[in-house]
mmCIF file of C-alpha atoms in Angstrom:
data_model
loop_
_atom_site.group_PDB
_atom_site.id
_atom_site.type_symbol
_atom_site.label_atom_id
_atom_site.label_comp_id
_atom_site.label_asym_id
_atom_site.label_seq_id
_atom_site.Cartn_x
_atom_site.Cartn_y
_atom_site.Cartn_z
ATOM 1 C CA UNK A 1 71.320 49.570 173.204
ATOM 2 C CA UNK A 2 70.583 45.925 172.184
ATOM 3 C CA UNK A 3 73.613 43.188 172.661
ATOM 4 C CA UNK A 4 75.141 41.176 170.036
ATOM 5 C CA UNK A 5 75.439 37.778 171.644
ATOM 6 C CA UNK A 6 78.695 35.864 170.782
ATOM 7 C CA UNK A 7 77.124 32.704 171.367
ATOM 8 C CA UNK A 8 79.228 29.578 171.606
ATOM 9 C CA UNK A 9 80.328 26.544 169.408
ATOM 10 C CA UNK A 10 78.622 24.062 171.605
ATOM 11 C CA UNK A 11 76.085 25.211 169.783
ATOM 12 C CA UNK A 12 76.550 23.034 167.128
ATOM 13 C CA UNK A 13 75.810 19.853 168.321
ATOM 14 C CA UNK A 14 72.293 21.595 171.164
ATOM 15 C CA UNK A 15 69.517 19.936 168.874
ATOM 16 C CA UNK A 16 67.424 22.846 168.352
ATOM 17 C CA UNK A 17 70.299 24.181 165.971
ATOM 18 C CA UNK A 18 70.901 20.976 164.329
ATOM 19 C CA UNK A 19 67.130 21.043 164.221
ATOM 20 C CA UNK A 20 67.153 24.639 162.963
ATOM 21 C CA UNK A 21 69.673 24.429 160.614
ATOM 22 C CA UNK A 22 67.941 20.893 158.870
ATOM 23 C CA UNK A 23 64.371 23.276 158.019
ATOM 24 C CA UNK A 24 66.976 26.598 157.477
ATOM 25 C CA UNK A 25 68.637 23.972 154.125
ATOM 26 C CA UNK A 26 64.849 22.883 153.164
ATOM 27 C CA UNK A 27 63.142 26.420 153.106
ATOM 28 C CA UNK A 28 65.886 28.028 151.860
ATOM 29 C CA UNK A 29 66.541 25.085 149.180
ATOM 30 C CA UNK A 30 63.038 25.682 148.399
ATOM 31 C CA UNK A 31 62.651 29.716 148.327
ATOM 32 C CA UNK A 32 65.721 29.839 146.084
ATOM 33 C CA UNK A 33 64.613 26.416 143.159
ATOM 34 C CA UNK A 34 61.696 28.284 143.460
ATOM 35 C CA UNK A 35 62.769 32.540 142.851
ATOM 36 C CA UNK A 36 66.158 30.819 140.243
ATOM 37 C CA UNK A 37 63.242 28.596 139.091
ATOM 38 C CA UNK A 38 61.191 31.534 137.510
ATOM 39 C CA UNK A 39 63.415 33.730 136.121
ATOM 40 C CA UNK A 40 64.800 30.522 134.216
ATOM 41 C CA UNK A 41 61.142 30.376 133.098
ATOM 42 C CA UNK A 42 61.437 34.045 132.123
ATOM 43 C CA UNK A 43 64.228 33.873 130.181
ATOM 44 C CA UNK A 44 62.837 30.552 128.475
ATOM 45 C CA UNK A 45 59.858 31.582 127.557
ATOM 46 C CA UNK A 46 60.967 35.227 125.366
ATOM 47 C CA UNK A 47 58.198 37.354 127.353
ATOM 48 C CA UNK A 48 57.142 40.750 127.127
ATOM 49 C CA UNK A 49 60.306 41.983 129.958
ATOM 50 C CA UNK A 50 57.448 43.930 131.946
ATOM 51 C CA UNK A 51 55.511 40.629 132.559
ATOM 52 C CA UNK A 52 58.788 39.080 132.419
ATOM 53 C CA UNK A 53 59.646 41.149 135.820
ATOM 54 C CA UNK A 54 56.434 40.940 137.090
ATOM 55 C CA UNK A 55 55.824 37.126 136.849
ATOM 56 C CA UNK A 56 59.606 36.917 138.374
ATOM 57 C CA UNK A 57 59.240 39.995 140.870
ATOM 58 C CA UNK A 58 55.376 37.775 141.958
ATOM 59 C CA UNK A 59 56.898 34.235 142.371
ATOM 60 C CA UNK A 60 59.380 35.989 144.662
ATOM 61 C CA UNK A 61 56.987 37.811 146.844
ATOM 62 C CA UNK A 62 54.868 34.098 146.932
ATOM 63 C CA UNK A 63 57.458 32.125 148.131
ATOM 64 C CA UNK A 64 59.142 34.137 150.070
ATOM 65 C CA UNK A 65 55.554 34.444 152.442
ATOM 66 C CA UNK A 66 55.383 30.686 152.470
ATOM 67 C CA UNK A 67 59.054 29.438 153.326
ATOM 68 C CA UNK A 68 58.618 32.194 155.670
ATOM 69 C CA UNK A 69 55.509 30.506 157.393
ATOM 70 C CA UNK A 70 56.875 27.001 157.260
ATOM 71 C CA UNK A 71 59.636 27.446 158.770
ATOM 72 C CA UNK A 72 59.418 30.474 161.341
ATOM 73 C CA UNK A 73 58.786 28.052 163.740
ATOM 74 C CA UNK A 74 61.934 26.459 163.527
ATOM 75 C CA UNK A 75 65.083 28.374 162.239
ATOM 76 C CA UNK A 76 62.932 31.758 162.097
ATOM 77 C CA UNK A 77 62.682 31.357 157.818
ATOM 78 C CA UNK A 78 66.180 32.943 157.384
ATOM 79 C CA UNK A 79 66.400 32.424 153.935
ATOM 80 C CA UNK A 80 68.662 35.116 153.729
ATOM 81 C CA UNK A 81 72.570 35.703 155.267
ATOM 82 C CA UNK A 82 71.107 40.074 155.468
ATOM 83 C CA UNK A 83 68.094 38.580 157.690
ATOM 84 C CA UNK A 84 70.510 37.332 159.406
ATOM 85 C CA UNK A 85 72.716 39.840 160.141
ATOM 86 C CA UNK A 86 69.751 42.504 160.661
ATOM 87 C CA UNK A 87 68.828 39.598 163.304
ATOM 88 C CA UNK A 88 72.106 39.112 165.339
ATOM 89 C CA UNK A 89 72.623 43.362 165.658
ATOM 90 C CA UNK A 90 69.323 42.924 167.514
ATOM 91 C CA UNK A 91 70.392 40.428 169.370
ATOM 92 C CA UNK A 92 68.295 37.502 168.633
ATOM 93 C CA UNK A 93 70.360 34.851 166.717
ATOM 94 C CA UNK A 94 73.975 34.950 168.373
ATOM 95 C CA UNK A 95 76.755 35.776 166.613
ATOM 96 C CA UNK A 96 77.888 31.791 166.255
ATOM 97 C CA UNK A 97 74.898 30.667 165.566
ATOM 98 C CA UNK A 98 73.716 33.306 162.473
ATOM 99 C CA UNK A 99 77.908 31.594 160.899
ATOM 100 C CA UNK A 100 76.015 28.860 160.937
ATOM 101 C CA UNK A 101 72.853 29.968 159.099
ATOM 102 C CA UNK A 102 75.293 31.950 156.104
ATOM 103 C CA UNK A 103 76.479 28.270 155.195
ATOM 104 C CA UNK A 104 72.964 26.700 155.629
ATOM 105 C CA UNK A 105 72.113 29.060 153.514
ATOM 106 C CA UNK A 106 74.883 29.065 150.576
ATOM 107 C CA UNK A 107 74.691 25.722 150.818
ATOM 108 C CA UNK A 108 71.041 25.466 149.369
ATOM 109 C CA UNK A 109 71.715 27.420 147.121
ATOM 110 C CA UNK A 110 74.050 25.878 145.222
ATOM 111 C CA UNK A 111 72.128 22.703 146.049
ATOM 112 C CA UNK A 112 68.948 23.575 144.502
ATOM 113 C CA UNK A 113 71.051 26.150 141.092
ATOM 114 C CA UNK A 114 73.211 22.337 140.869
ATOM 115 C CA UNK A 115 68.895 20.677 140.535
ATOM 116 C CA UNK A 116 68.034 23.397 138.621
ATOM 117 C CA UNK A 117 70.110 23.681 136.267
ATOM 118 C CA UNK A 118 70.177 19.125 135.818
ATOM 119 C CA UNK A 119 66.805 19.550 135.381
ATOM 120 C CA UNK A 120 67.200 21.356 132.587
ATOM 121 C CA UNK A 121 68.405 19.972 130.512
ATOM 122 C CA UNK A 122 71.203 22.709 131.722
ATOM 123 C CA UNK A 123 69.563 26.374 130.915
ATOM 124 C CA UNK A 124 71.860 28.909 132.077
ATOM 125 C CA UNK A 125 71.322 30.064 134.761
ATOM 126 C CA UNK A 126 71.034 33.915 135.551
ATOM 127 C CA UNK A 127 72.932 35.884 137.366
ATOM 128 C CA UNK A 128 72.775 39.417 139.173
ATOM 129 C CA UNK A 129 74.994 41.660 137.263
ATOM 130 C CA UNK A 130 74.473 45.511 137.498
ATOM 131 C CA UNK A 131 72.816 47.178 134.338
ATOM 132 C CA UNK A 132 74.338 48.717 131.708
ATOM 133 C CA UNK A 133 75.080 52.459 133.116
ATOM 134 C CA UNK A 134 74.816 51.316 136.577
ATOM 135 C CA UNK A 135 78.354 51.468 138.884
ATOM 136 C CA UNK A 136 79.520 50.037 141.476
ATOM 137 C CA UNK A 137 78.095 52.859 143.322
ATOM 138 C CA UNK A 138 74.637 53.027 142.336
ATOM 139 C CA UNK A 139 74.122 49.169 142.775
ATOM 140 C CA UNK A 140 75.434 49.592 145.325
ATOM 141 C CA UNK A 141 73.198 52.001 146.943
ATOM 142 C CA UNK A 142 70.733 50.693 145.571
ATOM 143 C CA UNK A 143 70.550 47.152 147.497
ATOM 144 C CA UNK A 144 71.835 48.525 150.455
ATOM 145 C CA UNK A 145 68.109 50.593 150.357
ATOM 146 C CA UNK A 146 66.078 47.472 149.055
ATOM 147 C CA UNK A 147 67.999 45.531 151.931
ATOM 148 C CA UNK A 148 67.104 48.275 154.416
ATOM 149 C CA UNK A 149 63.273 48.364 152.818
ATOM 150 C CA UNK A 150 63.179 44.333 153.293
ATOM 151 C CA UNK A 151 64.621 43.906 157.581
ATOM 152 C CA UNK A 152 62.548 47.011 158.192
ATOM 153 C CA UNK A 153 59.436 45.611 157.027
ATOM 154 C CA UNK A 154 60.919 41.962 158.702
ATOM 155 C CA UNK A 155 61.352 44.238 162.371
ATOM 156 C CA UNK A 156 58.215 46.000 162.313
ATOM 157 C CA UNK A 157 56.011 43.023 161.101
ATOM 158 C CA UNK A 158 57.244 39.990 162.718
ATOM 159 C CA UNK A 159 59.806 40.613 165.425
ATOM 160 C CA UNK A 160 58.029 44.052 166.843
ATOM 161 C CA UNK A 161 56.303 42.515 170.208
ATOM 162 C CA UNK A 162 53.441 45.269 169.449
ATOM 163 C CA UNK A 163 52.862 44.876 166.384
ATOM 164 C CA UNK A 164 49.202 44.593 166.902
ATOM 165 C CA UNK A 165 46.966 44.648 164.303
ATOM 166 C CA UNK A 166 49.677 43.377 161.840
ATOM 167 C CA UNK A 167 49.870 39.768 164.578
ATOM 168 C CA UNK A 168 50.557 36.965 161.702
ATOM 169 C CA UNK A 169 50.446 39.005 158.433
ATOM 170 C CA UNK A 170 54.474 39.484 158.706
ATOM 171 C CA UNK A 171 56.116 36.542 156.306
ATOM 172 C CA UNK A 172 53.371 38.090 153.851
ATOM 173 C CA UNK A 173 54.358 41.718 154.027
ATOM 174 C CA UNK A 174 57.841 41.000 153.650
ATOM 175 C CA UNK A 175 57.232 38.298 150.712
ATOM 176 C CA UNK A 176 55.190 41.772 149.554
ATOM 177 C CA UNK A 177 58.124 44.180 150.137
ATOM 178 C CA UNK A 178 60.791 41.237 147.973
ATOM 179 C CA UNK A 179 57.992 41.710 145.331
ATOM 180 C CA UNK A 180 57.586 45.407 145.109
ATOM 181 C CA UNK A 181 61.462 45.477 145.636
ATOM 182 C CA UNK A 182 62.579 43.506 142.693
ATOM 183 C CA UNK A 183 60.089 45.192 140.594
ATOM 184 C CA UNK A 184 60.646 48.494 140.871
ATOM 185 C CA UNK A 185 65.250 47.871 141.395
ATOM 186 C CA UNK A 186 65.866 44.358 138.972
ATOM 187 C CA UNK A 187 66.075 46.561 135.907
ATOM 188 C CA UNK A 188 68.918 48.119 137.206
ATOM 189 C CA UNK A 189 71.359 45.544 140.054
ATOM 190 C CA UNK A 190 68.963 43.188 139.708
ATOM 191 C CA UNK A 191 67.707 44.006 143.770
ATOM 192 C CA UNK A 192 69.040 41.112 144.969
ATOM 193 C CA UNK A 193 68.811 41.741 149.065
ATOM 194 C CA UNK A 194 70.605 38.112 149.826
ATOM 195 C CA UNK A 195 73.650 37.163 149.267
ATOM 196 C CA UNK A 196 72.618 33.162 149.256
ATOM 197 C CA UNK A 197 70.389 33.627 146.090
ATOM 198 C CA UNK A 198 73.003 35.788 143.903
ATOM 199 C CA UNK A 199 75.597 33.387 145.484
ATOM 200 C CA UNK A 200 74.191 29.676 143.890
ATOM 201 C CA UNK A 201 73.224 30.713 140.291
ATOM 202 C CA UNK A 202 77.106 32.234 139.931
ATOM 203 C CA UNK A 203 78.640 29.331 142.094
ATOM 204 C CA UNK A 204 77.111 27.104 139.181
ATOM 205 C CA UNK A 205 77.405 29.556 136.250
ATOM 206 C CA UNK A 206 80.663 30.507 136.820
ATOM 207 C CA UNK A 207 79.810 33.989 136.522
ATOM 208 C CA UNK A 208 81.434 36.155 139.208
ATOM 209 C CA UNK A 209 80.679 39.740 137.439
ATOM 210 C CA UNK A 210 79.851 42.298 140.048
ATOM 211 C CA UNK A 211 79.086 39.103 141.983
ATOM 212 C CA UNK A 212 80.532 41.433 145.786
ATOM 213 C CA UNK A 213 77.758 44.660 145.589
ATOM 214 C CA UNK A 214 75.751 41.581 146.200
ATOM 215 C CA UNK A 215 77.727 40.946 149.398
ATOM 216 C CA UNK A 216 79.109 44.106 149.780
ATOM 217 C CA UNK A 217 74.650 46.095 149.721
ATOM 218 C CA UNK A 218 72.418 43.431 151.591
ATOM 219 C CA UNK A 219 74.912 43.206 154.117
ATOM 220 C CA UNK A 220 75.146 46.898 154.986
ATOM 221 C CA UNK A 221 72.146 47.428 154.851
ATOM 222 C CA UNK A 222 70.460 44.509 156.931
ATOM 223 C CA UNK A 223 73.010 45.095 159.586
ATOM 224 C CA UNK A 224 71.861 48.960 159.538
ATOM 225 C CA UNK A 225 68.140 48.234 159.557
ATOM 226 C CA UNK A 226 68.785 45.521 162.045
ATOM 227 C CA UNK A 227 70.932 47.480 164.319
ATOM 228 C CA UNK A 228 68.083 51.412 163.884
ATOM 229 C CA UNK A 229 65.284 49.099 164.322
ATOM 230 C CA UNK A 230 66.202 47.017 167.761
ATOM 231 C CA UNK A 231 67.910 49.820 169.438
ATOM 232 C CA UNK A 232 65.403 53.011 167.766
ATOM 233 C CA UNK A 233 61.846 51.925 167.726
ATOM 234 C CA UNK A 234 61.498 48.071 169.501
ATOM 235 C CA UNK A 235 60.430 48.224 173.122
ATOM 236 C CA UNK A 236 60.461 44.984 174.436
ATOM 237 C CA UNK A 237 60.049 43.980 178.146
ATOM 238 C CA UNK A 238 62.226 39.735 177.720
ATOM 239 C CA UNK A 239 65.733 39.017 178.482
ATOM 240 C CA UNK A 240 67.963 38.994 175.578
ATOM 241 C CA UNK A 241 70.453 36.125 174.327
ATOM 242 C CA UNK A 242 73.875 36.439 176.695
ATOM 243 C CA UNK A 243 75.956 38.082 175.153
ATOM 244 C CA UNK A 244 79.272 36.152 176.599
ATOM 245 C CA UNK A 245 80.001 32.370 176.257
ATOM 246 C CA UNK A 246 77.759 30.760 179.152
ATOM 247 C CA UNK A 247 75.005 28.633 178.110
#
């Protein structure tokens, strides 16, 4: 069974951690800027709902693939508190550094949405809310499943050392599953899969309707996928991160 590494506050002053936080902020900022920006553009153009859904899904798929690739070497290109939690459950990142990543991702999302609001002359920043007729329970289950599929893809195409022919394709495949999930779940739960992606628009717009759903669902789905994949599907020979505070 994989052991969760707690880490230490000393990590915050280590050069590699500082560098990782800077890159994670940049990558998350660019992801949210393009993702939320595509939704704002779709609303502004008043296009066909089906075309708009496809447009937003493809924008997310492309920017996820690119920003994961850009940040992977230094920060891992998480972009998402649910991804960070999933990797923490597998012992790939310490609890302490995970908390720093979460703060980093939320600040990046707020910054991106605030800038979008300014650049579009106050155009409404669309928030994730449940569709009419979708209950809290249904929305949470939808987000759990969608985020589970995201983390399952991350683990099997990026984390797994025996990925075989998929070597190097992980970021693209992760982007594609994000796009597919938005097409499947967007009309119902909004298909957030990412608390940071939902937090920025909610903070800037001041609209917190159903917001808690986009923390509970993705974190359950991400954590569950990380635990299952690491402990039941992945066979590795490396030494895991220390589980105590000794570095």
